[in-house]
């Protein structure tokens, strides 16, 4: 009977009621943080990060009114979102290999992790073949961590200019994941200043644990997984 046990506990975690309640609590956190910062809560988009959670969890979130989702892996995103209903938007937020660029361009509404010239080449080529180009964010490695994806700080200015020159207004903004153990606030402020310097409207920053600090620094898009869907 281990199958049954696993299934019923899973349903408990991802059922409509629990996901709906968790979504309401996250939306309330966003509203409170925006209000504290003197910002309009409607200026902050909630991206529900459903990676490793099943289609049923996504369906429960959609039923609760959620329309924007984030996934890390192109293949997993395809199995869960290729046939998404109109109005449901998919952001790809994981490190992207160049050999997955074509699938990513076909599938995504937004690719948040453009972080190197070779990937820009691959996306441009894929866009030409597919006849579509998603919105793009440049991911910045704000902590300059060796193991982490993102363009290093020192190269960010130049890379953003190159991406803008190549993709024009499809470049919407910047994304970051600050170092796990550090105070994220200075990293969020740095990203906000960089976006402002380039006149970019979108700032994807803030997750389950630090969305308040991100909204205080000007985030327009928080990517929240655990606080909505539970532990992975
Ligand atoms: C998994 C993930 C998130 C969500 O993180 P939580 O702490 O579960 O909210 C946000 N952004 C990226 C890039 C992720 O990989």
Short mmCIF file of C-alpha atoms and ligand atoms in Angstrom, two decimals:
data_model
loop_
_atom_site.label_atom_id
_atom_site.label_comp_id
_atom_site.label_asym_id
_atom_site.label_seq_id
_atom_site.Cartn_x
_atom_site.Cartn_y
_atom_site.Cartn_z
CA UNK A 1 0.00 0.00 0.00
CA UNK A 2 2.91 2.46 -0.08
CA UNK A 3 1.55 3.92 -3.33
CA UNK A 4 -1.77 4.88 -1.81
CA UNK A 5 -0.11 6.47 1.19
CA UNK A 6 2.20 8.52 -0.97
CA UNK A 7 -0.63 9.65 -3.20
CA UNK A 8 -2.95 10.72 -0.43
CA UNK A 9 -0.26 12.70 1.39
CA UNK A 10 0.64 14.35 -1.89
CA UNK A 11 -2.94 15.34 -2.54
CA UNK A 12 -3.01 16.83 0.92
CA UNK A 13 -0.08 19.09 0.13
CA UNK A 14 -1.21 20.21 -3.27
CA UNK A 15 -4.97 20.17 -3.04
CA UNK A 16 -7.02 23.13 -4.17
CA UNK A 17 -7.72 24.30 -0.62
CA UNK A 18 -4.13 24.27 0.62
CA UNK A 19 -2.68 25.86 -2.52
CA UNK A 20 -5.46 28.43 -2.59
CA UNK A 21 -4.91 29.32 1.06
CA UNK A 22 -1.16 29.56 0.60
CA UNK A 23 -1.61 31.77 -2.46
CA UNK A 24 -3.87 34.09 -0.48
CA UNK A 25 -1.25 34.36 2.27
CA UNK A 26 1.50 35.13 -0.23
CA UNK A 27 -0.64 37.75 -1.96
CA UNK A 28 -1.31 39.30 1.46
CA UNK A 29 2.46 39.41 2.14
CA UNK A 30 3.01 41.12 -1.21
CA UNK A 31 0.26 43.65 -0.49
CA UNK A 32 1.65 44.40 2.98
CA UNK A 33 5.20 44.80 1.69
CA UNK A 34 4.05 47.06 -1.13
CA UNK A 35 2.03 49.17 1.25
CA UNK A 36 5.01 49.51 3.63
CA UNK A 37 7.14 50.59 0.68
CA UNK A 38 4.51 53.06 -0.53
CA UNK A 39 4.09 51.06 -3.72
CA UNK A 40 1.05 49.79 -5.62
CA UNK A 41 0.67 46.03 -4.95
CA UNK A 42 -0.57 45.65 -8.53
CA UNK A 43 2.94 46.66 -9.66
CA UNK A 44 4.31 43.40 -8.25
CA UNK A 45 3.61 40.24 -10.26
CA UNK A 46 3.53 36.95 -8.40
CA UNK A 47 5.30 34.19 -10.32
CA UNK A 48 4.27 30.86 -8.77
CA UNK A 49 7.28 28.53 -9.02
CA UNK A 50 5.88 25.05 -9.56
CA UNK A 51 9.10 23.14 -10.24
CA UNK A 52 9.04 19.53 -9.01
CA UNK A 53 5.33 19.84 -8.19
CA UNK A 54 2.79 17.94 -10.29
CA UNK A 55 0.30 19.24 -12.84
CA UNK A 56 -2.42 18.88 -10.20
CA UNK A 57 -0.69 21.51 -8.08
CA UNK A 58 -0.57 23.86 -11.08
CA UNK A 59 -4.24 23.18 -11.78
CA UNK A 60 -5.08 23.98 -8.15
CA UNK A 61 -3.21 27.28 -8.40
CA UNK A 62 -4.97 28.17 -11.65
CA UNK A 63 -8.30 27.35 -10.01
CA UNK A 64 -7.32 29.79 -7.23
CA UNK A 65 -6.79 32.55 -9.79
CA UNK A 66 -3.03 32.30 -10.31
CA UNK A 67 -1.97 32.90 -13.92
CA UNK A 68 1.83 33.30 -13.96
CA UNK A 69 4.13 30.35 -13.33
CA UNK A 70 7.86 29.70 -13.17
CA UNK A 71 9.73 26.51 -14.00
CA UNK A 72 13.44 25.74 -13.89
CA UNK A 73 13.75 22.98 -16.46
CA UNK A 74 12.61 23.23 -20.05
CA UNK A 75 11.59 19.59 -20.32
CA UNK A 76 9.57 19.59 -17.11
CA UNK A 77 7.99 22.88 -18.12
CA UNK A 78 6.98 21.34 -21.45
CA UNK A 79 5.18 18.41 -19.87
CA UNK A 80 3.30 20.73 -17.53
CA UNK A 81 2.72 23.88 -19.61
CA UNK A 82 2.88 23.11 -23.35
CA UNK A 83 -0.92 22.80 -23.39
CA UNK A 84 -1.64 25.57 -20.88
CA UNK A 85 -4.90 27.46 -21.19
CA UNK A 86 -4.82 30.89 -22.82
CA UNK A 87 -3.93 33.56 -20.29
CA UNK A 88 -1.62 31.29 -18.30
CA UNK A 89 1.95 32.51 -18.66
CA UNK A 90 5.17 30.55 -18.27
CA UNK A 91 8.48 32.01 -17.13
CA UNK A 92 11.64 29.94 -17.44
CA UNK A 93 13.80 30.78 -14.43
CA UNK A 94 16.47 28.06 -14.41
CA UNK A 95 19.96 28.00 -15.88
CA UNK A 96 19.48 27.43 -19.61
CA UNK A 97 21.77 25.30 -21.77
CA UNK A 98 22.25 26.50 -25.34
CA UNK A 99 21.00 23.15 -26.68
CA UNK A 100 17.67 23.80 -24.93
CA UNK A 101 17.29 27.30 -26.36
CA UNK A 102 14.98 26.26 -29.17
CA UNK A 103 12.56 24.43 -26.87
CA UNK A 104 12.70 27.35 -24.47
CA UNK A 105 11.91 29.87 -27.21
CA UNK A 106 9.01 27.75 -28.44
CA UNK A 107 7.54 27.27 -24.95
CA UNK A 108 8.16 30.30 -22.76
CA UNK A 109 6.48 33.66 -22.44
CA UNK A 110 9.54 34.95 -20.59
CA UNK A 111 13.10 33.63 -20.38
CA UNK A 112 14.53 35.13 -17.19
CA UNK A 113 18.01 33.67 -17.36
CA UNK A 114 19.85 35.18 -20.30
CA UNK A 115 23.34 35.40 -18.84
CA UNK A 116 26.01 34.96 -21.52
CA UNK A 117 26.75 35.87 -25.12
CA UNK A 118 26.57 32.27 -26.39
CA UNK A 119 23.09 31.90 -24.99
CA UNK A 120 22.08 35.18 -26.65
CA UNK A 121 23.33 33.72 -29.94
CA UNK A 122 21.35 30.51 -29.38
CA UNK A 123 18.17 32.40 -28.50
CA UNK A 124 18.50 34.66 -31.56
CA UNK A 125 18.95 31.65 -33.83
CA UNK A 126 16.05 29.80 -32.21
CA UNK A 127 13.82 32.85 -32.51
CA UNK A 128 14.53 33.05 -36.20
CA UNK A 129 13.65 29.39 -36.71
CA UNK A 130 10.58 29.43 -34.52
CA UNK A 131 9.30 32.81 -35.65
CA UNK A 132 8.74 33.89 -32.07
CA UNK A 133 10.78 35.54 -29.39
CA UNK A 134 9.82 35.46 -25.69
CA UNK A 135 10.39 38.44 -23.43
CA UNK A 136 13.87 38.33 -21.93
CA UNK A 137 15.49 39.17 -18.61
CA UNK A 138 19.22 39.28 -18.04
CA UNK A 139 20.23 37.29 -14.98
CA UNK A 140 22.98 38.97 -12.98
CA UNK A 141 25.23 37.00 -10.61
CA UNK A 142 24.91 39.73 -8.00
CA UNK A 143 27.07 37.92 -5.44
CA UNK A 144 29.71 37.02 -8.05
CA UNK A 145 29.45 33.44 -6.79
CA UNK A 146 31.55 31.00 -8.81
CA UNK A 147 28.97 28.21 -8.78
CA UNK A 148 26.00 30.40 -9.67
CA UNK A 149 24.54 31.31 -13.04
CA UNK A 150 24.29 34.94 -14.13
CA UNK A 151 26.51 37.49 -15.80
CA UNK A 152 29.19 38.73 -13.36
CA UNK A 153 28.69 42.24 -12.00
CA UNK A 154 31.72 43.59 -13.81
CA UNK A 155 30.35 42.49 -17.20
CA UNK A 156 26.69 43.25 -16.58
CA UNK A 157 26.59 46.79 -17.94
CA UNK A 158 28.17 45.84 -21.23
CA UNK A 159 26.11 42.66 -21.60
CA UNK A 160 22.84 44.49 -20.98
CA UNK A 161 23.76 47.02 -23.66
CA UNK A 162 24.61 44.25 -26.14
CA UNK A 163 21.37 42.37 -25.43
CA UNK A 164 19.36 45.57 -25.79
CA UNK A 165 21.05 46.30 -29.12
CA UNK A 166 20.26 42.83 -30.36
CA UNK A 167 16.77 42.17 -29.03
CA UNK A 168 15.44 45.69 -28.52
CA UNK A 169 12.34 46.02 -26.36
CA UNK A 170 12.14 42.24 -25.90
CA UNK A 171 14.71 42.83 -23.19
CA UNK A 172 12.37 43.72 -20.35
CA UNK A 173 14.60 43.76 -17.31
CA UNK A 174 16.90 42.01 -14.88
CA UNK A 175 16.74 39.01 -12.56
CA UNK A 176 18.88 37.86 -9.65
CA UNK A 177 19.23 35.26 -6.90
CA UNK A 178 21.30 36.78 -4.09
CA UNK A 179 23.79 34.67 -2.09
CA UNK A 180 21.95 32.36 0.30
CA UNK A 181 23.65 33.45 3.51
CA UNK A 182 23.94 37.19 2.91
CA UNK A 183 21.60 40.11 3.59
CA UNK A 184 19.83 40.32 0.22
CA UNK A 185 18.96 44.02 0.48
CA UNK A 186 22.20 45.48 -0.93
CA UNK A 187 22.06 42.97 -3.79
CA UNK A 188 18.47 43.96 -4.57
CA UNK A 189 19.39 47.65 -4.48
CA UNK A 190 22.31 47.04 -6.84
CA UNK A 191 20.03 45.28 -9.35
CA UNK A 192 17.44 48.06 -9.08
CA UNK A 193 20.09 50.69 -9.81
CA UNK A 194 21.38 48.75 -12.79
CA UNK A 195 17.85 48.40 -14.21
CA UNK A 196 17.18 52.10 -13.69
CA UNK A 197 20.46 53.03 -15.37
CA UNK A 198 19.30 51.12 -18.45
CA UNK A 199 15.68 52.23 -18.31
CA UNK A 200 14.47 48.64 -17.86
CA UNK A 201 11.00 48.27 -16.28
CA UNK A 202 11.12 44.70 -14.92
CA UNK A 203 13.01 43.58 -11.80
CA UNK A 204 12.61 39.87 -11.00
CA UNK A 205 13.83 39.47 -7.44
CA UNK A 206 12.51 38.05 -4.21
CA UNK A 207 11.53 34.48 -3.27
CA UNK A 208 9.63 32.84 -0.40
CA UNK A 209 12.13 33.98 2.21
CA UNK A 210 12.98 37.49 1.08
CA UNK A 211 10.12 38.89 -0.98
CA UNK A 212 9.54 41.77 1.49
CA UNK A 213 13.12 43.01 1.13
CA UNK A 214 12.88 42.67 -2.64
CA UNK A 215 9.64 44.67 -2.84
CA UNK A 216 11.16 47.36 -0.60
CA UNK A 217 13.99 47.64 -3.15
CA UNK A 218 11.61 47.93 -6.11
CA UNK A 219 10.95 44.38 -7.29
CA UNK A 220 8.22 44.11 -9.92
CA UNK A 221 8.19 40.32 -9.96
CA UNK A 222 8.61 37.89 -7.06
CA UNK A 223 9.24 34.20 -7.73
CA UNK A 224 7.66 32.16 -4.98
CA UNK A 225 7.68 28.37 -4.75
CA UNK A 226 7.86 26.91 -1.26
CA UNK A 227 5.41 29.35 0.34
CA UNK A 228 2.76 28.34 -2.22
CA UNK A 229 3.33 24.69 -3.02
CA UNK A 230 5.20 23.47 0.06
CA UNK A 231 8.62 21.86 0.32
CA UNK A 232 10.16 20.28 -2.76
C1 LIG B 1 13.13 27.57 -6.94
C2 LIG B 1 13.32 28.98 -7.31
C3 LIG B 1 12.54 29.99 -6.74
C4 LIG B 1 11.52 29.74 -5.65
O1 LIG B 1 12.19 29.63 -4.44
P1 LIG B 1 11.35 29.44 -3.07
O2 LIG B 1 12.37 29.71 -2.02
O3 LIG B 1 10.85 28.04 -3.07
O4 LIG B 1 10.27 30.44 -3.07
C5 LIG B 1 12.73 31.29 -7.19
N1 LIG B 1 13.63 31.58 -8.17
C6 LIG B 1 14.40 30.63 -8.72
C7 LIG B 1 15.37 31.01 -9.78
C8 LIG B 1 14.28 29.31 -8.31
O5 LIG B 1 15.07 28.39 -8.87
#
